CSV table of C-alpha atoms in Angstrom, one decimal:
chain,number,residue,atom,x,y,z
A,264,MET,CA,-0.5,3.0,-12.3
A,265,CYS,CA,1.2,3.1,-15.7
A,266,VAL,CA,4.6,2.7,-14.2
A,267,ALA,CA,6.9,0.5,-16.4
A,268,VAL,CA,10.6,-0.3,-16.2
A,269,PRO,CA,13.2,-1.5,-18.7
A,270,ALA,CA,14.6,-5.0,-18.2
A,271,LYS,CA,16.9,-7.4,-20.1
A,272,VAL,CA,15.5,-10.7,-21.4
A,273,ILE,CA,17.6,-13.7,-20.3
A,274,LYS,CA,15.7,-16.8,-21.4
A,275,ILE,CA,12.4,-17.6,-23.2
A,276,ASN,CA,10.0,-20.3,-22.3
A,277,GLY,CA,7.0,-20.3,-24.6
A,278,ASN,CA,4.8,-17.3,-23.6
A,279,ASN,CA,7.0,-16.5,-20.7
A,280,ALA,CA,10.5,-15.1,-20.3
A,281,GLU,CA,13.0,-14.7,-17.5
A,282,ILE,CA,14.2,-11.2,-17.2
A,283,ASN,CA,16.8,-9.3,-15.3
A,284,SER,CA,15.2,-6.1,-13.8
A,285,MET,CA,17.9,-4.1,-12.1
A,286,GLY,CA,19.5,-7.3,-10.7
A,287,VAL,CA,16.3,-9.1,-9.8
A,288,ILE,CA,15.4,-12.1,-11.9
A,289,ILE,CA,11.6,-12.4,-12.6
A,290,ASN,CA,9.4,-14.4,-14.8
A,291,ILE,CA,7.1,-12.3,-17.1
A,292,ASP,CA,4.5,-12.9,-19.8
A,293,ILE,CA,5.6,-12.0,-23.4
A,294,SER,CA,2.3,-12.7,-25.2
A,295,LEU,CA,2.3,-9.0,-26.3
A,296,VAL,CA,5.8,-9.1,-27.7
A,297,PRO,CA,6.1,-12.5,-29.3
A,298,ASP,CA,9.2,-11.5,-31.4
A,299,VAL,CA,11.4,-10.8,-28.4
A,300,ALA,CA,14.8,-12.6,-28.2
A,301,PRO,CA,17.3,-13.2,-25.4
A,302,GLY,CA,19.5,-10.1,-25.0
A,303,ASP,CA,16.7,-7.7,-26.0
A,304,PHE,CA,15.5,-5.0,-23.6
A,305,VAL,CA,11.7,-4.7,-22.9
A,306,ILE,CA,9.5,-2.3,-21.0
A,307,VAL,CA,7.6,-4.3,-18.3
A,308,HIS,CA,4.3,-3.3,-16.9
A,309,ALA,CA,2.5,-5.4,-14.2
A,310,GLY,CA,4.3,-8.6,-15.2
A,311,PHE,CA,3.9,-8.2,-19.0
A,312,ALA,CA,6.4,-6.9,-21.5
A,313,ILE,CA,4.6,-4.2,-23.4
A,314,GLN,CA,7.3,-3.1,-25.9
A,315,ILE,CA,10.7,-4.1,-27.1
A,316,ILE,CA,13.0,-1.1,-26.8
A,317,ASP,CA,16.3,0.4,-28.0
A,318,ASN,CA,19.2,-1.4,-26.2
A,319,GLU,CA,21.5,1.7,-25.9
A,320,GLU,CA,18.8,3.9,-24.4
A,321,ALA,CA,17.6,1.2,-22.0
A,322,GLN,CA,21.1,0.8,-20.6
A,323,LYS,CA,21.3,4.6,-20.1
A,324,THR,CA,18.0,4.6,-18.2
A,325,LEU,CA,19.1,1.7,-16.1
A,326,GLU,CA,22.4,3.5,-15.2
A,327,MET,CA,20.2,6.5,-14.2
A,328,PHE,CA,18.1,4.3,-11.9
A,329,LYS,CA,21.3,2.9,-10.4
A,330,ASN,CA,22.6,6.4,-9.7
A,331,TYR,CA,19.3,7.3,-8.0
A,332,ALA,CA,19.5,4.2,-5.9
A,333,GLU,CA,23.0,5.1,-4.8
B,245,MET,CA,21.7,19.5,-9.8
B,246,GLN,CA,23.0,17.9,-12.9
B,247,ASN,CA,24.4,20.3,-15.5
B,248,ASN,CA,22.1,19.1,-18.3
B,249,ILE,CA,19.0,19.8,-16.1
B,250,ILE,CA,20.2,23.3,-15.4
B,251,ALA,CA,20.9,24.0,-19.1
B,252,LEU,CA,17.4,22.7,-19.9
B,253,ILE,CA,15.8,25.0,-17.3
B,254,GLU,CA,17.8,28.0,-18.7
B,255,GLU,CA,16.7,27.2,-22.2
B,256,ILE,CA,13.0,26.9,-21.1
B,257,LYS,CA,13.3,30.3,-19.5
B,258,ARG,CA,14.8,31.9,-22.6
B,259,THR,CA,12.2,30.3,-24.9
B,260,ALA,CA,9.2,31.2,-22.6
B,261,ASN,CA,10.4,34.8,-22.3
B,262,GLY,CA,7.8,37.0,-24.1
B,263,LEU,CA,5.2,34.3,-24.4
B,264,SER,CA,1.8,34.8,-22.7
B,265,GLN,CA,0.5,32.4,-20.1
B,266,ILE,CA,0.8,28.8,-21.2
B,267,ASN,CA,-1.3,26.1,-19.5
B,268,ILE,CA,0.2,22.6,-20.1
B,269,MET,CA,-1.9,19.6,-18.9
B,270,GLU,CA,-0.2,16.3,-18.0
B,271,VAL,CA,-2.7,13.5,-18.6
B,272,CYS,CA,-0.9,10.8,-16.6
B,273,GLY,CA,-0.8,10.3,-12.9
B,274,THR,CA,2.8,9.1,-13.2
B,275,HIS,CA,3.8,12.4,-14.7
B,276,THR,CA,1.9,14.3,-11.9
B,277,MET,CA,4.0,12.3,-9.4
B,278,ALA,CA,7.3,12.9,-11.3
B,279,ILE,CA,6.6,16.7,-11.6
B,280,GLY,CA,5.8,17.0,-7.9
B,281,LYS,CA,8.7,14.8,-6.7
B,282,ASN,CA,11.3,16.7,-8.8
B,283,GLY,CA,9.9,20.1,-7.8
B,284,LEU,CA,9.5,21.0,-11.5
B,285,ARG,CA,6.6,23.5,-10.9
B,286,GLN,CA,9.0,25.5,-8.7
B,287,VAL,CA,11.8,25.8,-11.3
B,288,LEU,CA,9.6,26.8,-14.3
B,289,PRO,CA,9.1,30.4,-15.3
B,290,GLN,CA,5.9,32.1,-14.0
B,291,ASN,CA,4.1,32.0,-17.3
B,292,ILE,CA,4.2,28.2,-17.5
B,293,ASN,CA,1.4,26.7,-15.6
B,294,LEU,CA,1.3,22.8,-15.3
B,295,ILE,CA,-2.1,21.4,-14.6
B,296,SER,CA,-3.0,17.8,-13.9
B,297,GLY,CA,-5.6,16.0,-15.8
B,298,PRO,CA,-7.7,12.8,-15.3
B,299,GLY,CA,-4.8,10.4,-15.7
B,300,CYS,CA,-5.2,8.3,-12.6
B,301,PRO,CA,-7.4,5.3,-13.4
B,302,VAL,CA,-8.2,4.6,-9.8
B,303,CYS,CA,-9.4,8.2,-9.3
B,304,VAL,CA,-11.9,8.1,-12.2
B,305,THR,CA,-13.5,4.8,-11.1
B,306,SER,CA,-17.1,5.4,-10.1
B,307,ILE,CA,-18.3,4.9,-6.5
B,308,SER,CA,-20.9,2.5,-8.0
B,309,ASP,CA,-18.1,0.3,-9.3
B,310,ILE,CA,-16.4,0.3,-5.9
B,311,ASP,CA,-19.7,-0.7,-4.2
B,312,ASN,CA,-20.2,-3.5,-6.7
B,313,ILE,CA,-16.6,-4.8,-6.0
B,314,ILE,CA,-17.3,-4.7,-2.3
B,315,GLU,CA,-20.5,-6.6,-2.8
B,316,LEU,CA,-18.5,-9.3,-4.7
B,317,ALA,CA,-15.9,-9.4,-1.8
B,318,GLU,CA,-18.7,-10.0,0.7
B,319,ASN,CA,-19.4,-13.4,-0.7
B,320,PRO,CA,-16.9,-15.9,0.9
B,321,CYS,CA,-16.8,-18.1,-2.2
B,322,ASN,CA,-15.2,-15.2,-4.2
B,323,TYR,CA,-11.5,-14.3,-4.3
B,324,ILE,CA,-10.8,-10.7,-5.4
B,325,PHE,CA,-7.4,-9.9,-7.0
B,326,SER,CA,-6.6,-6.2,-7.2
B,327,PHE,CA,-3.8,-3.8,-7.7
B,328,GLY,CA,-3.0,-2.2,-4.3
B,329,ASP,CA,-4.2,1.3,-5.1
B,330,MET,CA,-7.8,0.2,-5.3
B,331,LEU,CA,-8.1,-1.0,-1.7
B,332,LYS,CA,-8.1,2.4,-0.1
B,333,ILE,CA,-10.9,4.0,-2.2
B,334,PRO,CA,-14.0,4.5,0.0
B,335,GLY,CA,-17.2,3.3,-1.6
B,336,SER,CA,-20.5,4.6,-0.3
B,337,LYS,CA,-20.4,2.4,2.8
B,338,SER,CA,-17.0,0.6,3.1
B,339,SER,CA,-13.7,0.0,1.3
B,340,LEU,CA,-11.8,-3.1,0.2
B,341,TYR,CA,-9.3,-2.5,3.0
B,342,LYS,CA,-12.0,-2.6,5.6
B,343,LYS,CA,-13.6,-5.7,4.0
B,344,ARG,CA,-10.2,-7.4,4.0
B,345,SER,CA,-9.7,-6.7,7.7
B,346,GLU,CA,-13.1,-8.3,8.3
B,347,GLY,CA,-11.9,-11.5,6.6
B,348,ALA,CA,-12.9,-11.1,3.0
B,349,ASN,CA,-10.7,-12.9,0.4
B,350,ILE,CA,-9.0,-9.9,-1.1
B,351,LYS,CA,-5.5,-10.3,-2.5
B,352,VAL,CA,-3.1,-7.6,-3.9
B,353,CYS,CA,-1.4,-8.7,-7.0
B,354,TYR,CA,1.5,-7.3,-9.0
B,355,SER,CA,0.5,-8.9,-12.2
B,356,PRO,CA,-3.0,-9.9,-13.4
B,357,ALA,CA,-1.4,-13.2,-14.4
B,358,ASP,CA,-1.2,-14.1,-10.7
B,359,ALA,CA,-5.0,-14.0,-10.6
B,360,PHE,CA,-5.3,-16.2,-13.6
B,361,ASP,CA,-2.8,-18.8,-12.2
B,362,PHE,CA,-4.7,-18.9,-8.9
B,363,ALA,CA,-7.9,-19.6,-10.9
B,364,VAL,CA,-6.3,-22.5,-12.8
B,365,LYS,CA,-4.9,-24.0,-9.5
B,366,ASN,CA,-8.2,-23.5,-7.6
B,367,PRO,CA,-11.0,-24.6,-10.0
B,368,GLN,CA,-13.6,-24.8,-7.2
B,369,LYS,CA,-13.1,-21.1,-6.3
B,370,LYS,CA,-14.4,-18.0,-8.1
B,371,ILE,CA,-11.6,-15.5,-9.0
B,372,ILE,CA,-12.4,-11.9,-9.9
B,373,PHE,CA,-9.6,-9.7,-11.2
B,374,ILE,CA,-10.3,-6.0,-10.9
B,375,ALA,CA,-9.4,-4.9,-14.4
B,376,ILE,CA,-8.5,-1.2,-14.1
B,377,GLY,CA,-6.3,1.0,-16.2
B,378,PHE,CA,-5.9,2.7,-19.6
B,379,GLU,CA,-4.3,1.3,-22.8
B,380,THR,CA,-1.1,0.3,-20.9
B,381,THR,CA,-3.0,-2.3,-18.8
B,382,ALA,CA,-6.0,-3.2,-21.1
B,383,PRO,CA,-3.9,-5.5,-23.4
B,384,LEU,CA,-2.8,-7.5,-20.3
B,385,THR,CA,-6.4,-8.2,-19.4
B,386,ALA,CA,-7.1,-9.0,-23.1
B,387,ALA,CA,-4.3,-11.6,-23.2
B,388,LEU,CA,-5.7,-13.3,-20.0
B,389,ILE,CA,-9.3,-13.3,-21.3
B,390,LYS,CA,-8.1,-14.9,-24.5
B,391,LYS,CA,-6.2,-17.5,-22.4
B,392,ALA,CA,-9.3,-18.1,-20.1
B,393,TYR,CA,-11.5,-18.6,-23.2
B,394,GLU,CA,-9.1,-21.0,-24.9
B,395,THR,CA,-8.5,-23.1,-21.8
B,396,LYS,CA,-12.1,-22.8,-20.7
B,397,THR,CA,-11.1,-21.5,-17.3
B,398,ASN,CA,-14.7,-20.6,-16.3
B,399,ASN,CA,-13.9,-19.7,-12.7
B,400,PHE,CA,-11.9,-16.6,-13.8
B,401,PHE,CA,-13.8,-13.3,-14.1
B,402,ILE,CA,-12.9,-9.7,-14.5
B,403,TYR,CA,-14.6,-6.7,-13.0
B,404,ASN,CA,-13.9,-4.4,-15.9
B,405,THR,CA,-13.4,-0.7,-15.6
B,406,HIS,CA,-10.9,-0.2,-18.5
B,407,LYS,CA,-10.9,3.2,-20.1
B,408,ILE,CA,-9.1,4.8,-23.0
B,409,VAL,CA,-7.3,8.1,-23.0
B,410,PRO,CA,-7.9,9.9,-26.4
B,411,PRO,CA,-11.7,10.5,-25.9
B,412,ALA,CA,-11.0,12.0,-22.5
B,413,ILE,CA,-8.5,14.4,-24.0
B,414,GLU,CA,-11.1,15.3,-26.7
B,415,PHE,CA,-13.6,15.9,-23.9
B,416,LEU,CA,-11.2,18.2,-22.1
B,417,LEU,CA,-10.6,20.1,-25.4
B,418,ASN,CA,-14.3,20.6,-25.8
B,419,SER,CA,-14.5,21.9,-22.2
B,420,SER,CA,-11.7,24.3,-23.0
B,421,ASN,CA,-13.8,27.4,-22.2
B,422,LYS,CA,-13.5,26.2,-18.6
B,423,ASN,CA,-9.9,25.1,-18.4
B,424,ASN,CA,-8.0,27.0,-21.1
B,425,ILE,CA,-5.5,24.3,-21.9
B,426,SER,CA,-2.7,25.4,-24.3
B,427,ALA,CA,-0.9,22.1,-24.8
B,428,PHE,CA,-0.7,18.5,-23.6
B,429,LEU,CA,2.0,16.3,-22.1
B,430,CYS,CA,0.8,12.9,-23.3
B,431,PRO,CA,1.3,9.6,-21.4
B,432,GLY,CA,4.4,7.7,-22.4
B,433,HIS,CA,3.4,4.2,-21.5
B,434,VAL,CA,-0.2,4.5,-22.8
B,435,CYS,CA,1.5,5.5,-26.1
B,436,ALA,CA,4.0,2.6,-25.9
B,437,VAL,CA,0.9,0.6,-26.7
B,438,THR,CA,-1.2,2.9,-28.9
B,439,GLY,CA,1.5,4.8,-30.7
B,440,SER,CA,1.2,8.5,-31.4
B,441,ARG,CA,-1.4,8.4,-34.1
B,442,PRO,CA,-4.6,8.2,-31.9
B,443,PHE,CA,-3.4,11.5,-30.4
B,444,ASP,CA,-2.9,13.3,-33.8
B,445,PHE,CA,-6.3,15.0,-33.5
B,446,ILE,CA,-4.9,17.3,-30.7
B,447,SER,CA,-2.9,19.2,-33.2
B,448,LYS,CA,-4.7,18.4,-36.5
B,449,ILE,CA,-8.3,19.2,-35.3
B,450,TYR,CA,-7.8,21.4,-32.2
B,451,GLY,CA,-4.5,23.1,-33.3
B,452,LYS,CA,-2.8,22.5,-29.9
B,453,PRO,CA,0.8,21.2,-29.3
B,454,ALA,CA,1.3,17.8,-27.7
B,455,VAL,CA,4.4,15.9,-26.7
B,456,ILE,CA,4.5,12.3,-25.7
B,457,SER,CA,6.9,12.3,-22.7
B,458,GLY,CA,9.0,10.0,-20.7
B,459,PHE,CA,9.0,10.1,-16.9
B,460,SER,CA,12.4,11.4,-15.7
B,461,ALA,CA,12.8,15.1,-14.8
B,462,GLU,CA,15.0,15.5,-17.9
B,463,ASP,CA,12.3,13.8,-20.1
B,464,ILE,CA,9.6,16.1,-18.8
B,465,LEU,CA,11.7,19.3,-19.1
B,466,LYS,CA,12.7,18.3,-22.7
B,467,SER,CA,9.0,17.8,-23.5
B,468,ILE,CA,8.1,21.2,-22.1
B,469,LEU,CA,10.8,22.8,-24.2
B,470,MET,CA,9.5,21.0,-27.3
B,471,ILE,CA,6.0,22.4,-26.5
B,472,LEU,CA,7.3,25.9,-26.1
B,473,LYS,CA,9.2,25.7,-29.4
B,474,GLN,CA,6.0,24.5,-31.2
B,475,ILE,CA,4.1,27.5,-29.7
B,476,LYS,CA,6.9,29.9,-30.6
B,477,ASN,CA,7.0,28.7,-34.2
B,478,ASN,CA,3.2,28.4,-34.4
B,479,LYS,CA,3.5,24.8,-35.6
B,480,PRO,CA,1.4,22.6,-33.4
B,481,GLU,CA,2.0,18.9,-33.9
B,482,VAL,CA,2.2,15.6,-31.9
B,483,GLU,CA,5.9,14.9,-31.2
B,484,ILE,CA,7.5,12.0,-29.4
B,485,GLN,CA,10.1,12.8,-26.8
B,486,TYR,CA,10.1,9.3,-25.3
B,487,ASP,CA,11.2,7.9,-28.7
B,488,TRP,CA,13.2,4.9,-27.5
B,489,VAL,CA,10.0,3.4,-26.1
B,490,VAL,CA,7.2,5.0,-28.2
B,491,LYS,CA,6.8,4.2,-31.9
B,492,GLU,CA,4.4,6.0,-34.2
B,493,ASN,CA,2.3,2.8,-34.6
B,494,GLY,CA,2.8,1.6,-31.0
B,495,ASN,CA,2.7,-2.1,-30.3
B,496,PRO,CA,0.4,-3.5,-33.1
B,497,ILE,CA,0.1,-6.9,-31.4
B,498,ALA,CA,-1.1,-5.4,-28.1
B,499,ILE,CA,-3.6,-3.2,-30.0
B,500,GLN,CA,-4.8,-6.3,-31.8
B,501,TYR,CA,-5.3,-8.1,-28.5
B,502,MET,CA,-7.5,-5.2,-27.3
B,503,ASP,CA,-9.4,-5.1,-30.6
B,504,ASN,CA,-10.1,-8.8,-30.5
B,505,ILE,CA,-11.4,-8.9,-26.9
B,506,PHE,CA,-13.0,-5.5,-26.3
B,507,ASP,CA,-15.7,-3.3,-27.9
B,508,ILE,CA,-15.7,0.5,-27.3
B,509,ASN,CA,-18.5,1.9,-25.3
B,510,ASP,CA,-19.4,5.0,-23.3
B,511,ALA,CA,-18.0,5.2,-19.8
B,512,ILE,CA,-18.5,7.1,-16.6
B,513,TRP,CA,-15.5,8.9,-15.3
B,514,ARG,CA,-15.9,9.7,-11.6
B,515,GLY,CA,-16.1,13.4,-11.0
B,516,ILE,CA,-16.6,14.1,-14.8
B,517,GLY,CA,-19.5,12.1,-15.9
B,518,ASN,CA,-20.2,10.2,-19.1
B,519,ILE,CA,-17.5,10.4,-21.9
B,520,LYS,CA,-18.6,9.0,-25.2
B,521,LYS,CA,-16.7,6.0,-26.6
B,522,SER,CA,-14.1,6.1,-23.8
B,523,GLY,CA,-14.6,2.7,-22.2
B,524,LEU,CA,-13.8,-0.9,-23.1
B,525,VAL,CA,-16.4,-3.6,-22.7
B,526,LEU,CA,-15.9,-7.3,-23.4
B,527,LYS,CA,-17.2,-8.5,-26.7
B,528,ASN,CA,-20.4,-10.7,-26.5
B,529,LYS,CA,-18.4,-13.9,-27.0
B,530,PHE,CA,-16.5,-13.2,-23.8
B,531,ARG,CA,-19.3,-11.8,-21.7
B,532,ASN,CA,-19.3,-14.9,-19.4
B,533,PHE,CA,-16.0,-13.7,-18.0
B,534,ASP,CA,-17.6,-10.3,-17.1
B,535,ALA,CA,-18.3,-10.4,-13.3
B,536,LYS,CA,-20.9,-7.6,-13.7
B,537,VAL,CA,-22.9,-9.9,-16.1
B,538,SER,CA,-22.2,-13.3,-14.4
B,539,PHE,CA,-23.0,-12.0,-10.9
B,540,ALA,CA,-25.9,-9.8,-12.0
B,541,LEU,CA,-24.5,-6.5,-10.6
B,542,LYS,CA,-26.1,-3.1,-11.4
B,543,ASP,CA,-25.0,0.4,-11.7
B,544,ILE,CA,-26.6,2.5,-8.9
B,545,LYS,CA,-26.0,6.2,-9.1
B,546,VAL,CA,-24.3,7.3,-5.9
B,547,PRO,CA,-23.8,11.1,-5.2
B,548,GLU,CA,-20.3,12.5,-4.8
B,549,PRO,CA,-19.2,13.7,-1.4
B,550,ARG,CA,-20.5,17.2,-0.6
B,551,LEU,CA,-18.1,20.2,-1.3
B,552,CYS,CA,-15.6,17.9,-3.0
B,553,SER,CA,-14.0,19.6,-6.0
B,554,CYS,CA,-12.5,16.5,-7.7
B,555,GLY,CA,-14.6,17.0,-10.8
B,556,ASP,CA,-13.2,20.4,-11.4
B,557,ILE,CA,-9.7,19.3,-10.5
B,558,LEU,CA,-9.8,16.4,-13.0
B,559,LEU,CA,-10.9,18.8,-15.7
B,560,GLY,CA,-8.1,21.2,-14.9
B,561,VAL,CA,-10.5,24.0,-13.9
B,562,LYS,CA,-9.4,24.1,-10.2
B,563,LYS,CA,-6.1,23.4,-8.4
B,564,PRO,CA,-6.3,21.3,-5.3
B,565,PHE,CA,-5.6,24.4,-3.1
B,566,GLU,CA,-8.8,25.9,-4.4
B,567,CYS,CA,-10.9,23.0,-2.8
B,568,ARG,CA,-12.0,23.9,0.6
B,569,LEU,CA,-11.6,20.3,1.9
B,570,PHE,CA,-8.0,19.9,0.7
B,571,GLY,CA,-5.6,19.3,3.6
B,572,LYS,CA,-8.4,19.9,6.1
B,573,SER,CA,-11.0,17.1,6.2
B,574,CYS,CA,-9.5,15.5,3.1
B,575,LYS,CA,-6.0,14.0,3.6
B,576,PRO,CA,-4.3,10.9,2.2
B,577,ASP,CA,-5.0,9.0,5.5
B,578,ASN,CA,-8.7,9.9,5.4
B,579,PRO,CA,-9.5,10.8,1.7
B,580,VAL,CA,-12.9,12.3,0.9
B,581,GLY,CA,-12.6,12.5,-2.9
B,582,PRO,CA,-11.0,10.2,-5.4
B,583,CYS,CA,-8.0,12.5,-6.2
B,584,MET,CA,-6.7,12.1,-2.7
B,585,VAL,CA,-7.0,8.3,-2.6
B,586,SER,CA,-4.5,7.0,-5.1
B,587,SER,CA,-0.9,7.9,-4.6
B,588,GLU,CA,-1.0,9.2,-8.2
B,589,GLY,CA,-4.1,11.3,-7.7
B,590,THR,CA,-3.7,15.0,-8.2
B,591,CYS,CA,-4.6,16.0,-4.7
B,592,SER,CA,-2.5,13.3,-3.1
B,593,ALA,CA,0.6,14.4,-5.1
B,594,TYR,CA,-0.1,18.0,-4.3
B,595,PHE,CA,-0.5,17.2,-0.6
B,596,LYS,CA,2.8,15.3,-0.6
B,597,TYR,CA,4.9,17.5,-2.7
B,598,GLU,CA,3.4,21.0,-3.3
B,599,LYS,CA,2.1,21.9,0.1
B,600,TYR,CA,4.5,24.8,0.6
B,601,LYS,CA,3.1,26.6,-2.5
B,602,THR,CA,-0.2,27.9,-1.2
């Protein structure tokens, strides 16, 4: 239920943003993190970014997910 | 197995050596799943006992709420939008799955925003989003209610079952004569929103260790080690292991969204009963968006299935193996109690991952 994954913000359009979540481009709502900028990493839960996160750690986690997938 | 995981397990074994029995409760269904999937119970020393708490929102939704949602779905003018997990839960007579197969308008959505967009595009239809979840999900609902209010989208409603975690933990601590919890693994994504402060009472008032944990095997093992060190040094506190996501003050904007839209009220947790100040209700200003108010639905007390131990399992008093229905008449494809329904329910996770440990 409370599953959330890190993703990179690509483009911002008002209250929405395009993100790259493990290679998939999706549109999410950023009302809860209005200060987010392109290039930031966010934690995404059910189509909303709920927190801006540390870039370095996010990349590590994404690497880990990739390793799992392989 | 990765070297860092092996090293962590060794360090846990060394630290746990000489300590008496330690009961660590994880209060998050996603942790329950991660612990089962990674076989963590099997690699921990004997004196560390992991118990699962009431951290699956679907499992603690009352039968009366399910019956109300089914009643809404029976009206062909209504469109129900729900997260997938809700569909399987049996109400007292039917389930959303059955209703959907009979032709009811029930749609599974990934994001609550999908429900709102559908409402905007279809002003003649009534859209009801099943708002379920803890603090991770409640701000999303709050953001949509704000939007619906501002844009006067009056065909958008929520059936609200949102609950908050800290009062449930306090309730568990006050039932500690039954469950004997030594420490808590706190839910990482709930705390991404709330921050660590609402959980401080665990150590400050009750003197128990608590660690806010991430969701990988490494995160959970690190958190267990942090708990053991606190016990060994006799210094209980609320620590953040998942520190690249969880800040002490959480996400203040998300908290503000919740504060602006919801009031706090008592709530019924299925299998447990009423927990004071553990539920979120829409403020009066937004009550028109509450499906329960607008469709005049009532709470009717429905008895739990006979012999079902979900109440004791949610409180950490019993393990699923101690329920006489577990794996017999109650299985994931034909669940009797709520803990077997959701994939993140304690019984479902045990059925899937822990069945060899009887």
